[in-house]
Amino acid sequence: MPRPLVVIPTFNERENLAAIIGRVRAATPGVDVLVVDDASPDGTGELADRLAATDASVRVLHRAGKEGLGAAYLEAFDWALARGYDPIVQMDADGSHRPEELPVLLDAFVRATDGGRPVDLVIGSRWVAGGRIENWPKHREWLSRGGSAYVRRVLRLPTRDTTAGYRAFRADALRRMPLADVHTRGYGFQVDMLWHAHEAGLGVAEVPVTFVEREHGRSKMSLGIVLEAMANVTAWGLRARFGRRTK
Ligand SMILES: Nc1nc2c(ncn2[C@@H]2O[C@H](COP(=O)(O)OP(=O)(O)OP(=O)(O)O)[C@@H](O)[C@H]2O)c(=O)[nH]1
Ligand SMILES: [Mg+2]
């Protein structure tokens, strides 16, 4: 049986890393963890190495510098596929994605369908019935809801939470997707992947999760990241409607 892998990208998450890995290991003992660190100045990479030294299920990928969430995940996907992991899970280090809910995501591969199709991608969703947000200011919630609605409309996607970062992919689905065409480096990477998954005809299921605002450390979200995502979505939407169909 292939093992599942949880990929945790990190940039300056020293205060969060040990706790999140501990929670993953406790909630899903049969799952390996890959930390992908972009040379965090706060020493997250060294901490990850120390944690890996005492737990064979924890591995670390060190990258040369901060290149964004998307670049980190793409390298991790290559790493995971080369080693036969399945499924491959995305999880933030800051505790926003609760490891205790991972069994629900993994279960959806078995229990859920997408209009009769098997599920290739499970999304831990804030905006389906039962989904919740903890400790978010109202403006943050409306920004996220509004962003997700814009993406749904412009790209004509049925997914409710289009920017969610808590996801599980079937290894085979990642192989079928043209990952070389995924260029978004920032947080818009999540939308980019969803768009490509949709274009590749993958089965997608959303399961409700409780998203918890980070307690420690700082958000890496920036205006540049939001603008990159908005510009991309608008361009893809226009191209899908009026232009030559590209991947
Ligand atoms: N390897 C790597 N990880 C990153 C990079 N940028 C962000 N991350 C990680 O990606 C995850 C999500 O980043 P966050 O800063 O929490 O972004 P966010 O969840 O959109 O923002 P908040 O909701 O405000 O926390 C965290 O685990 C970060 O450490 C990056 O450039 N490289
Ligand atoms: Mg976060």
PDB file of C-alpha atoms and ligand atoms in Angstrom:
ATOM      1  CA  MET A   1       0.000   0.000   0.000  1.00  0.00           C
ATOM      2  CA  PRO A   2       1.410   3.407  -0.906  1.00  0.00           C
ATOM      3  CA  ARG A   3       1.780   5.770   2.040  1.00  0.00           C
ATOM      4  CA  PRO A   4       0.141   9.175   2.182  1.00  0.00           C
ATOM      5  CA  LEU A   5       2.453  12.195   2.465  1.00  0.00           C
ATOM      6  CA  VAL A   6       1.652  15.504   4.143  1.00  0.00           C
ATOM      7  CA  VAL A   7       3.663  18.355   2.615  1.00  0.00           C
ATOM      8  CA  ILE A   8       4.195  21.347   4.919  1.00  0.00           C
ATOM      9  CA  PRO A   9       5.826  24.375   3.248  1.00  0.00           C
ATOM     10  CA  THR A  10       7.556  26.666   5.712  1.00  0.00           C
ATOM     11  CA  PHE A  11       8.965  30.152   5.824  1.00  0.00           C
ATOM     12  CA  ASN A  12       9.748  31.388   9.346  1.00  0.00           C
ATOM     13  CA  GLU A  13       7.524  28.910  11.179  1.00  0.00           C
ATOM     14  CA  ARG A  14       9.881  28.008  14.028  1.00  0.00           C
ATOM     15  CA  GLU A  15       7.184  28.542  16.659  1.00  0.00           C
ATOM     16  CA  ASN A  16       4.665  26.355  14.817  1.00  0.00           C
ATOM     17  CA  LEU A  17       6.614  23.480  13.285  1.00  0.00           C
ATOM     18  CA  ALA A  18       7.047  21.035  16.169  1.00  0.00           C
ATOM     19  CA  ALA A  19       3.400  21.358  17.197  1.00  0.00           C
ATOM     20  CA  ILE A  20       1.992  20.852  13.708  1.00  0.00           C
ATOM     21  CA  ILE A  21       4.193  17.810  13.013  1.00  0.00           C
ATOM     22  CA  GLY A  22       3.294  16.353  16.404  1.00  0.00           C
ATOM     23  CA  ARG A  23      -0.386  16.773  15.645  1.00  0.00           C
ATOM     24  CA  VAL A  24      -0.071  15.145  12.207  1.00  0.00           C
ATOM     25  CA  ARG A  25       1.803  12.186  13.661  1.00  0.00           C
ATOM     26  CA  ALA A  26      -0.796  11.793  16.431  1.00  0.00           C
ATOM     27  CA  ALA A  27      -3.852  12.123  14.174  1.00  0.00           C
ATOM     28  CA  THR A  28      -2.534   9.953  11.322  1.00  0.00           C
ATOM     29  CA  PRO A  29       0.355   7.714  12.437  1.00  0.00           C
ATOM     30  CA  GLY A  30       0.612   5.967   9.044  1.00  0.00           C
ATOM     31  CA  VAL A  31       1.358   9.172   7.191  1.00  0.00           C
ATOM     32  CA  ASP A  32       4.786  10.620   6.348  1.00  0.00           C
ATOM     33  CA  VAL A  33       5.588  14.329   6.573  1.00  0.00           C
ATOM     34  CA  LEU A  34       7.724  16.413   4.226  1.00  0.00           C
ATOM     35  CA  VAL A  35       8.771  19.875   5.374  1.00  0.00           C
ATOM     36  CA  VAL A  36       9.745  22.159   2.479  1.00  0.00           C
ATOM     37  CA  ASP A  37      11.702  25.081   3.848  1.00  0.00           C
ATOM     38  CA  ASP A  38      12.863  28.079   1.830  1.00  0.00           C
ATOM     39  CA  ALA A  39      15.992  28.812   3.896  1.00  0.00           C
ATOM     40  CA  SER A  40      13.965  30.494   6.652  1.00  0.00           C
ATOM     41  CA  PRO A  41      16.132  33.070   8.459  1.00  0.00           C
ATOM     42  CA  ASP A  42      14.532  32.088  11.798  1.00  0.00           C
ATOM     43  CA  GLY A  43      16.045  28.594  11.730  1.00  0.00           C
ATOM     44  CA  THR A  44      12.924  26.614  10.793  1.00  0.00           C
ATOM     45  CA  GLY A  45      15.052  24.460   8.455  1.00  0.00           C
ATOM     46  CA  GLU A  46      17.482  23.431  11.205  1.00  0.00           C
ATOM     47  CA  LEU A  47      14.597  22.692  13.550  1.00  0.00           C
ATOM     48  CA  ALA A  48      13.020  20.529  10.851  1.00  0.00           C
ATOM     49  CA  ASP A  49      16.293  18.604  10.511  1.00  0.00           C
ATOM     50  CA  ARG A  50      16.376  18.012  14.268  1.00  0.00           C
ATOM     51  CA  LEU A  51      12.784  16.734  14.257  1.00  0.00           C
ATOM     52  CA  ALA A  52      13.553  14.497  11.270  1.00  0.00           C
ATOM     53  CA  ALA A  53      16.585  13.060  13.068  1.00  0.00           C
ATOM     54  CA  THR A  54      14.350  11.534  15.732  1.00  0.00           C
ATOM     55  CA  ASP A  55      11.451  10.475  13.503  1.00  0.00           C
ATOM     56  CA  ALA A  56      12.036   8.489  10.306  1.00  0.00           C
ATOM     57  CA  SER A  57       8.588   9.497   9.012  1.00  0.00           C
ATOM     58  CA  VAL A  58       9.642  13.146   8.821  1.00  0.00           C
ATOM     59  CA  ARG A  59      11.708  14.333   5.858  1.00  0.00           C
ATOM     60  CA  VAL A  60      13.008  17.779   4.929  1.00  0.00           C
ATOM     61  CA  LEU A  61      13.561  19.497   1.600  1.00  0.00           C
ATOM     62  CA  HIS A  62      15.800  22.553   1.819  1.00  0.00           C
ATOM     63  CA  ARG A  63      15.430  25.147  -0.893  1.00  0.00           C
ATOM     64  CA  ALA A  64      17.949  27.903  -1.596  1.00  0.00           C
ATOM     65  CA  GLY A  65      15.695  30.885  -0.874  1.00  0.00           C
ATOM     66  CA  LYS A  66      12.156  32.215  -0.659  1.00  0.00           C
ATOM     67  CA  GLU A  67      10.497  31.537  -3.999  1.00  0.00           C
ATOM     68  CA  GLY A  68       6.893  31.308  -2.889  1.00  0.00           C
ATOM     69  CA  LEU A  69       4.441  28.644  -1.868  1.00  0.00           C
ATOM     70  CA  GLY A  70       3.799  27.407  -5.417  1.00  0.00           C
ATOM     71  CA  ALA A  71       7.438  26.765  -6.235  1.00  0.00           C
ATOM     72  CA  ALA A  72       7.878  24.908  -2.933  1.00  0.00           C
ATOM     73  CA  TYR A  73       4.839  22.682  -3.564  1.00  0.00           C
ATOM     74  CA  LEU A  74       5.836  21.886  -7.156  1.00  0.00           C
ATOM     75  CA  GLU A  75       9.256  20.679  -6.004  1.00  0.00           C
ATOM     76  CA  ALA A  76       7.574  18.674  -3.238  1.00  0.00           C
ATOM     77  CA  PHE A  77       5.165  17.034  -5.699  1.00  0.00           C
ATOM     78  CA  ASP A  78       8.097  15.861  -7.870  1.00  0.00           C
ATOM     79  CA  TRP A  79       9.812  14.550  -4.732  1.00  0.00           C
ATOM     80  CA  ALA A  80       6.681  12.714  -3.584  1.00  0.00           C
ATOM     81  CA  LEU A  81       5.802  11.214  -6.972  1.00  0.00           C
ATOM     82  CA  ALA A  82       9.353   9.930  -7.424  1.00  0.00           C
ATOM     83  CA  ARG A  83       8.965   8.074  -4.111  1.00  0.00           C
ATOM     84  CA  GLY A  84       5.553   6.574  -4.761  1.00  0.00           C
ATOM     85  CA  TYR A  85       3.536   8.495  -2.145  1.00  0.00           C
ATOM     86  CA  ASP A  86      -0.255   8.520  -2.551  1.00  0.00           C
ATOM     87  CA  PRO A  87      -2.237  10.603  -1.761  1.00  0.00           C
ATOM     88  CA  ILE A  88      -0.248  13.817  -1.383  1.00  0.00           C
ATOM     89  CA  VAL A  89      -1.621  16.373   1.075  1.00  0.00           C
ATOM     90  CA  GLN A  90      -1.017  20.132   1.330  1.00  0.00           C
ATOM     91  CA  MET A  91      -1.044  21.631   4.813  1.00  0.00           C
ATOM     92  CA  ASP A  92       0.010  25.037   6.190  1.00  0.00           C
ATOM     93  CA  ALA A  93       2.450  25.048   9.098  1.00  0.00           C
ATOM     94  CA  ASP A  94       0.573  27.678  11.092  1.00  0.00           C
ATOM     95  CA  GLY A  95      -2.216  25.448  12.442  1.00  0.00           C
ATOM     96  CA  SER A  96      -4.897  26.869  10.138  1.00  0.00           C
ATOM     97  CA  HIS A  97      -5.381  23.403   8.637  1.00  0.00           C
ATOM     98  CA  ARG A  98      -6.217  21.049  11.493  1.00  0.00           C
ATOM     99  CA  PRO A  99      -4.385  17.713  11.268  1.00  0.00           C
ATOM    100  CA  GLU A 100      -7.232  16.170  13.287  1.00  0.00           C
ATOM    101  CA  GLU A 101      -9.444  16.639  10.205  1.00  0.00           C
ATOM    102  CA  LEU A 102      -7.030  14.905   7.847  1.00  0.00           C
ATOM    103  CA  PRO A 103      -8.803  11.519   8.197  1.00  0.00           C
ATOM    104  CA  VAL A 104     -11.959  13.201   6.869  1.00  0.00           C
ATOM    105  CA  LEU A 105     -10.121  14.455   3.795  1.00  0.00           C
ATOM    106  CA  LEU A 106      -8.520  11.063   3.140  1.00  0.00           C
ATOM    107  CA  ASP A 107     -11.844   9.290   3.651  1.00  0.00           C
ATOM    108  CA  ALA A 108     -13.444  11.329   0.890  1.00  0.00           C
ATOM    109  CA  PHE A 109     -11.350   9.473  -1.722  1.00  0.00           C
ATOM    110  CA  VAL A 110     -13.255   6.351  -0.716  1.00  0.00           C
ATOM    111  CA  ARG A 111     -16.688   7.737   0.164  1.00  0.00           C
ATOM    112  CA  ALA A 112     -17.258  10.748  -2.078  1.00  0.00           C
ATOM    113  CA  THR A 113     -17.847  10.996  -5.819  1.00  0.00           C
ATOM    114  CA  ASP A 114     -17.967  13.945  -8.181  1.00  0.00           C
ATOM    115  CA  GLY A 115     -21.084  13.443 -10.271  1.00  0.00           C
ATOM    116  CA  GLY A 116     -20.360   9.708 -10.435  1.00  0.00           C
ATOM    117  CA  ARG A 117     -16.643  10.210 -11.142  1.00  0.00           C
ATOM    118  CA  PRO A 118     -14.036   9.031  -8.649  1.00  0.00           C
ATOM    119  CA  VAL A 119     -12.457  11.790  -6.596  1.00  0.00           C
ATOM    120  CA  ASP A 120      -8.899  12.859  -7.511  1.00  0.00           C
ATOM    121  CA  LEU A 121      -8.727  16.006  -5.413  1.00  0.00           C
ATOM    122  CA  VAL A 122     -10.257  16.583  -1.972  1.00  0.00           C
ATOM    123  CA  ILE A 123     -10.513  20.165  -0.736  1.00  0.00           C
ATOM    124  CA  GLY A 124     -10.880  21.060   2.934  1.00  0.00           C
ATOM    125  CA  SER A 125     -13.493  23.723   2.450  1.00  0.00           C
ATOM    126  CA  ARG A 126     -14.510  26.724   4.556  1.00  0.00           C
ATOM    127  CA  TRP A 127     -17.448  27.675   2.375  1.00  0.00           C
ATOM    128  CA  VAL A 128     -19.566  24.493   2.258  1.00  0.00           C
ATOM    129  CA  ALA A 129     -22.219  23.562   4.832  1.00  0.00           C
ATOM    130  CA  GLY A 130     -20.440  22.662   8.062  1.00  0.00           C
ATOM    131  CA  GLY A 131     -17.277  24.590   7.170  1.00  0.00           C
ATOM    132  CA  ARG A 132     -16.152  27.168   9.724  1.00  0.00           C
ATOM    133  CA  ILE A 133     -13.592  29.882  10.424  1.00  0.00           C
ATOM    134  CA  GLU A 134     -12.130  30.510  13.862  1.00  0.00           C
ATOM    135  CA  ASN A 135     -10.663  33.828  14.970  1.00  0.00           C
ATOM    136  CA  TRP A 136     -10.874  35.700  11.687  1.00  0.00           C
ATOM    137  CA  PRO A 137     -11.817  39.345  11.662  1.00  0.00           C
ATOM    138  CA  LYS A 138     -14.939  39.974   9.573  1.00  0.00           C
ATOM    139  CA  HIS A 139     -13.026  41.875   6.865  1.00  0.00           C
ATOM    140  CA  ARG A 140     -10.730  38.896   6.364  1.00  0.00           C
ATOM    141  CA  GLU A 141     -13.718  36.587   5.963  1.00  0.00           C
ATOM    142  CA  TRP A 142     -15.370  38.861   3.415  1.00  0.00           C
ATOM    143  CA  LEU A 143     -12.122  39.232   1.474  1.00  0.00           C
ATOM    144  CA  SER A 144     -11.795  35.469   1.284  1.00  0.00           C
ATOM    145  CA  ARG A 145     -15.447  34.842   0.447  1.00  0.00           C
ATOM    146  CA  GLY A 146     -15.375  37.604  -2.157  1.00  0.00           C
ATOM    147  CA  GLY A 147     -12.155  36.314  -3.699  1.00  0.00           C
ATOM    148  CA  SER A 148     -13.524  32.797  -3.890  1.00  0.00           C
ATOM    149  CA  ALA A 149     -16.771  34.006  -5.469  1.00  0.00           C
ATOM    150  CA  TYR A 150     -14.849  36.043  -8.052  1.00  0.00           C
ATOM    151  CA  VAL A 151     -12.763  33.021  -9.008  1.00  0.00           C
ATOM    152  CA  ARG A 152     -15.853  30.790  -9.246  1.00  0.00           C
ATOM    153  CA  ARG A 153     -17.611  33.226 -11.498  1.00  0.00           C
ATOM    154  CA  VAL A 154     -14.789  34.209 -13.798  1.00  0.00           C
ATOM    155  CA  LEU A 155     -13.486  30.664 -14.215  1.00  0.00           C
ATOM    156  CA  ARG A 156     -16.944  29.045 -14.004  1.00  0.00           C
ATOM    157  CA  LEU A 157     -15.815  26.597 -11.338  1.00  0.00           C
ATOM    158  CA  PRO A 158     -18.314  24.662  -9.236  1.00  0.00           C
ATOM    159  CA  THR A 159     -15.952  24.612  -6.218  1.00  0.00           C
ATOM    160  CA  ARG A 160     -17.093  26.760  -3.280  1.00  0.00           C
ATOM    161  CA  ASP A 161     -13.685  27.342  -1.667  1.00  0.00           C
ATOM    162  CA  THR A 162     -11.404  28.014  -4.607  1.00  0.00           C
ATOM    163  CA  THR A 163      -8.479  29.409  -2.613  1.00  0.00           C
ATOM    164  CA  ALA A 164      -8.374  26.746   0.105  1.00  0.00           C
ATOM    165  CA  GLY A 165      -4.897  25.451   0.826  1.00  0.00           C
ATOM    166  CA  TYR A 166      -5.876  22.277   2.688  1.00  0.00           C
ATOM    167  CA  ARG A 167      -6.027  19.700  -0.085  1.00  0.00           C
ATOM    168  CA  ALA A 168      -5.271  16.088  -0.916  1.00  0.00           C
ATOM    169  CA  PHE A 169      -4.357  14.929  -4.418  1.00  0.00           C
ATOM    170  CA  ARG A 170      -4.265  11.427  -5.791  1.00  0.00           C
ATOM    171  CA  ALA A 171      -0.702  10.841  -7.034  1.00  0.00           C
ATOM    172  CA  ASP A 172      -2.096   9.763 -10.373  1.00  0.00           C
ATOM    173  CA  ALA A 173      -4.045  13.023 -10.680  1.00  0.00           C
ATOM    174  CA  LEU A 174      -0.855  15.041 -10.191  1.00  0.00           C
ATOM    175  CA  ARG A 175       0.752  12.923 -12.913  1.00  0.00           C
ATOM    176  CA  ARG A 176      -2.131  13.688 -15.265  1.00  0.00           C
ATOM    177  CA  MET A 177      -1.973  17.425 -14.639  1.00  0.00           C
ATOM    178  CA  PRO A 178       0.385  19.572 -16.731  1.00  0.00           C
ATOM    179  CA  LEU A 179       2.329  20.833 -13.702  1.00  0.00           C
ATOM    180  CA  ALA A 180       4.903  22.489 -15.971  1.00  0.00           C
ATOM    181  CA  ASP A 181       2.115  24.927 -16.924  1.00  0.00           C
ATOM    182  CA  VAL A 182       1.504  25.973 -13.310  1.00  0.00           C
ATOM    183  CA  HIS A 183       3.465  29.198 -12.992  1.00  0.00           C
ATOM    184  CA  THR A 184       1.882  31.038 -10.059  1.00  0.00           C
ATOM    185  CA  ARG A 185       4.477  31.220  -7.316  1.00  0.00           C
ATOM    186  CA  GLY A 186       2.463  32.974  -4.608  1.00  0.00           C
ATOM    187  CA  TYR A 187      -0.745  31.976  -2.904  1.00  0.00           C
ATOM    188  CA  GLY A 188      -2.688  32.135  -6.196  1.00  0.00           C
ATOM    189  CA  PHE A 189      -1.020  28.786  -6.743  1.00  0.00           C
ATOM    190  CA  GLN A 190      -4.076  27.184  -5.113  1.00  0.00           C
ATOM    191  CA  VAL A 191      -6.371  28.687  -7.728  1.00  0.00           C
ATOM    192  CA  ASP A 192      -3.921  27.820 -10.511  1.00  0.00           C
ATOM    193  CA  MET A 193      -3.907  24.160  -9.432  1.00  0.00           C
ATOM    194  CA  LEU A 194      -7.703  24.054  -9.145  1.00  0.00           C
ATOM    195  CA  TRP A 195      -8.078  25.576 -12.604  1.00  0.00           C
ATOM    196  CA  HIS A 196      -5.701  23.000 -14.090  1.00  0.00           C
ATOM    197  CA  ALA A 197      -7.428  20.183 -12.196  1.00  0.00           C
ATOM    198  CA  HIS A 198     -10.740  21.319 -13.625  1.00  0.00           C
ATOM    199  CA  GLU A 199      -9.301  21.591 -17.153  1.00  0.00           C
ATOM    200  CA  ALA A 200      -7.804  18.104 -16.799  1.00  0.00           C
ATOM    201  CA  GLY A 201     -11.265  16.752 -15.917  1.00  0.00           C
ATOM    202  CA  LEU A 202     -10.360  15.612 -12.420  1.00  0.00           C
ATOM    203  CA  GLY A 203     -13.032  14.618  -9.911  1.00  0.00           C
ATOM    204  CA  VAL A 204     -13.144  17.170  -7.089  1.00  0.00           C
ATOM    205  CA  ALA A 205     -14.855  16.849  -3.702  1.00  0.00           C
ATOM    206  CA  GLU A 206     -15.122  19.422  -0.920  1.00  0.00           C
ATOM    207  CA  VAL A 207     -15.361  18.408   2.717  1.00  0.00           C
ATOM    208  CA  PRO A 208     -16.173  20.950   5.439  1.00  0.00           C
ATOM    209  CA  VAL A 209     -13.290  21.939   7.728  1.00  0.00           C
ATOM    210  CA  THR A 210     -12.746  24.401  10.530  1.00  0.00           C
ATOM    211  CA  PHE A 211     -10.064  26.883   9.477  1.00  0.00           C
ATOM    212  CA  VAL A 212      -8.222  28.344  12.461  1.00  0.00           C
ATOM    213  CA  GLU A 213      -6.366  31.645  12.185  1.00  0.00           C
ATOM    214  CA  ARG A 214      -2.648  31.351  12.933  1.00  0.00           C
ATOM    215  CA  GLU A 215      -1.673  31.952  16.576  1.00  0.00           C
ATOM    216  CA  HIS A 216       2.090  32.385  16.218  1.00  0.00           C
ATOM    217  CA  GLY A 217       4.296  33.994  13.622  1.00  0.00           C
ATOM    218  CA  ARG A 218       3.419  36.292  10.763  1.00  0.00           C
ATOM    219  CA  SER A 219       1.299  35.848   7.670  1.00  0.00           C
ATOM    220  CA  LYS A 220       3.201  35.843   4.362  1.00  0.00           C
ATOM    221  CA  MET A 221       0.130  37.077   2.539  1.00  0.00           C
ATOM    222  CA  SER A 222       0.866  40.325   0.693  1.00  0.00           C
ATOM    223  CA  LEU A 223      -0.859  42.725  -1.674  1.00  0.00           C
ATOM    224  CA  GLY A 224       1.465  41.485  -4.432  1.00  0.00           C
ATOM    225  CA  ILE A 225       0.264  37.912  -3.917  1.00  0.00           C
ATOM    226  CA  VAL A 226      -3.402  38.971  -4.079  1.00  0.00           C
ATOM    227  CA  LEU A 227      -2.811  41.058  -7.213  1.00  0.00           C
ATOM    228  CA  GLU A 228      -0.914  38.214  -8.907  1.00  0.00           C
ATOM    229  CA  ALA A 229      -3.862  35.898  -8.243  1.00  0.00           C
ATOM    230  CA  MET A 230      -6.511  38.389  -9.424  1.00  0.00           C
ATOM    231  CA  ALA A 231      -4.602  39.197 -12.620  1.00  0.00           C
ATOM    232  CA  ASN A 232      -4.106  35.522 -13.418  1.00  0.00           C
ATOM    233  CA  VAL A 233      -7.732  34.595 -12.804  1.00  0.00           C
ATOM    234  CA  THR A 234      -8.967  37.434 -14.999  1.00  0.00           C
ATOM    235  CA  ALA A 235      -6.573  36.474 -17.815  1.00  0.00           C
ATOM    236  CA  TRP A 236      -7.518  32.775 -17.659  1.00  0.00           C
ATOM    237  CA  GLY A 237     -11.215  33.618 -17.605  1.00  0.00           C
ATOM    238  CA  LEU A 238     -10.909  35.873 -20.650  1.00  0.00           C
ATOM    239  CA  ARG A 239      -8.815  33.313 -22.491  1.00  0.00           C
ATOM    240  CA  ALA A 240     -11.285  30.528 -21.728  1.00  0.00           C
ATOM    241  CA  ARG A 241     -14.154  32.610 -23.096  1.00  0.00           C
ATOM    242  CA  PHE A 242     -12.657  34.443 -26.044  1.00  0.00           C
ATOM    243  CA  GLY A 243      -9.205  33.144 -26.778  1.00  0.00           C
ATOM    244  CA  ARG A 244      -7.386  30.106 -27.981  1.00  0.00           C
ATOM    245  CA  ARG A 245      -7.744  27.420 -25.384  1.00  0.00           C
ATOM    246  CA  THR A 246      -4.406  27.003 -23.666  1.00  0.00           C
ATOM    247  CA  LYS A 247      -3.413  24.979 -20.661  1.00  0.00           C
TER     248      LYS A 247
HETATM  249  N1  LIG B   1       8.554  27.059   1.479  1.00  0.00           N
HETATM  250  C1  LIG B   1       7.791  28.179   1.508  1.00  0.00           C
HETATM  251  N2  LIG B   1       6.710  28.231   2.308  1.00  0.00           N
HETATM  252  C2  LIG B   1       5.985  29.370   2.315  1.00  0.00           C
HETATM  253  C3  LIG B   1       6.299  30.491   1.508  1.00  0.00           C
HETATM  254  N3  LIG B   1       5.361  31.448   1.735  1.00  0.00           N
HETATM  255  C4  LIG B   1       4.503  30.947   2.650  1.00  0.00           C
HETATM  256  N4  LIG B   1       4.882  29.696   3.004  1.00  0.00           N
HETATM  257  C5  LIG B   1       4.206  28.770   3.934  1.00  0.00           C
HETATM  258  O1  LIG B   1       2.934  28.520   3.399  1.00  0.00           O
HETATM  259  C6  LIG B   1       1.974  28.389   4.433  1.00  0.00           C
HETATM  260  C7  LIG B   1       0.862  29.424   4.252  1.00  0.00           C
HETATM  261  O2  LIG B   1       1.386  30.720   4.458  1.00  0.00           O
HETATM  262  P1  LIG B   1       0.688  31.806   5.395  1.00  0.00           P
HETATM  263  O3  LIG B   1       1.639  32.900   5.704  1.00  0.00           O
HETATM  264  O4  LIG B   1       0.052  31.118   6.549  1.00  0.00           O
HETATM  265  O5  LIG B   1      -0.345  32.384   4.397  1.00  0.00           O
HETATM  266  P2  LIG B   1      -1.861  32.432   4.543  1.00  0.00           P
HETATM  267  O6  LIG B   1      -2.350  31.206   5.238  1.00  0.00           O
HETATM  268  O7  LIG B   1      -2.366  32.767   3.216  1.00  0.00           O
HETATM  269  O8  LIG B   1      -2.032  33.716   5.444  1.00  0.00           O
HETATM  270  P3  LIG B   1      -2.656  33.782   6.905  1.00  0.00           P
HETATM  271  O9  LIG B   1      -4.033  33.250   6.787  1.00  0.00           O
HETATM  272  O10 LIG B   1      -2.602  35.214   7.234  1.00  0.00           O
HETATM  273  O11 LIG B   1      -1.809  32.946   7.793  1.00  0.00           O
HETATM  274  C8  LIG B   1       2.736  28.541   5.741  1.00  0.00           C
HETATM  275  O12 LIG B   1       3.090  27.271   6.213  1.00  0.00           O
HETATM  276  C9  LIG B   1       3.960  29.342   5.318  1.00  0.00           C
HETATM  277  O13 LIG B   1       5.080  29.150   6.156  1.00  0.00           O
HETATM  278  C10 LIG B   1       7.455  30.408   0.665  1.00  0.00           C
HETATM  279  O14 LIG B   1       7.828  31.319  -0.068  1.00  0.00           O
HETATM  280  N5  LIG B   1       8.155  29.228   0.704  1.00  0.00           N
HETATM  281 MG    MG B   2      -1.916  30.876   7.241  1.00  0.00          MG
END
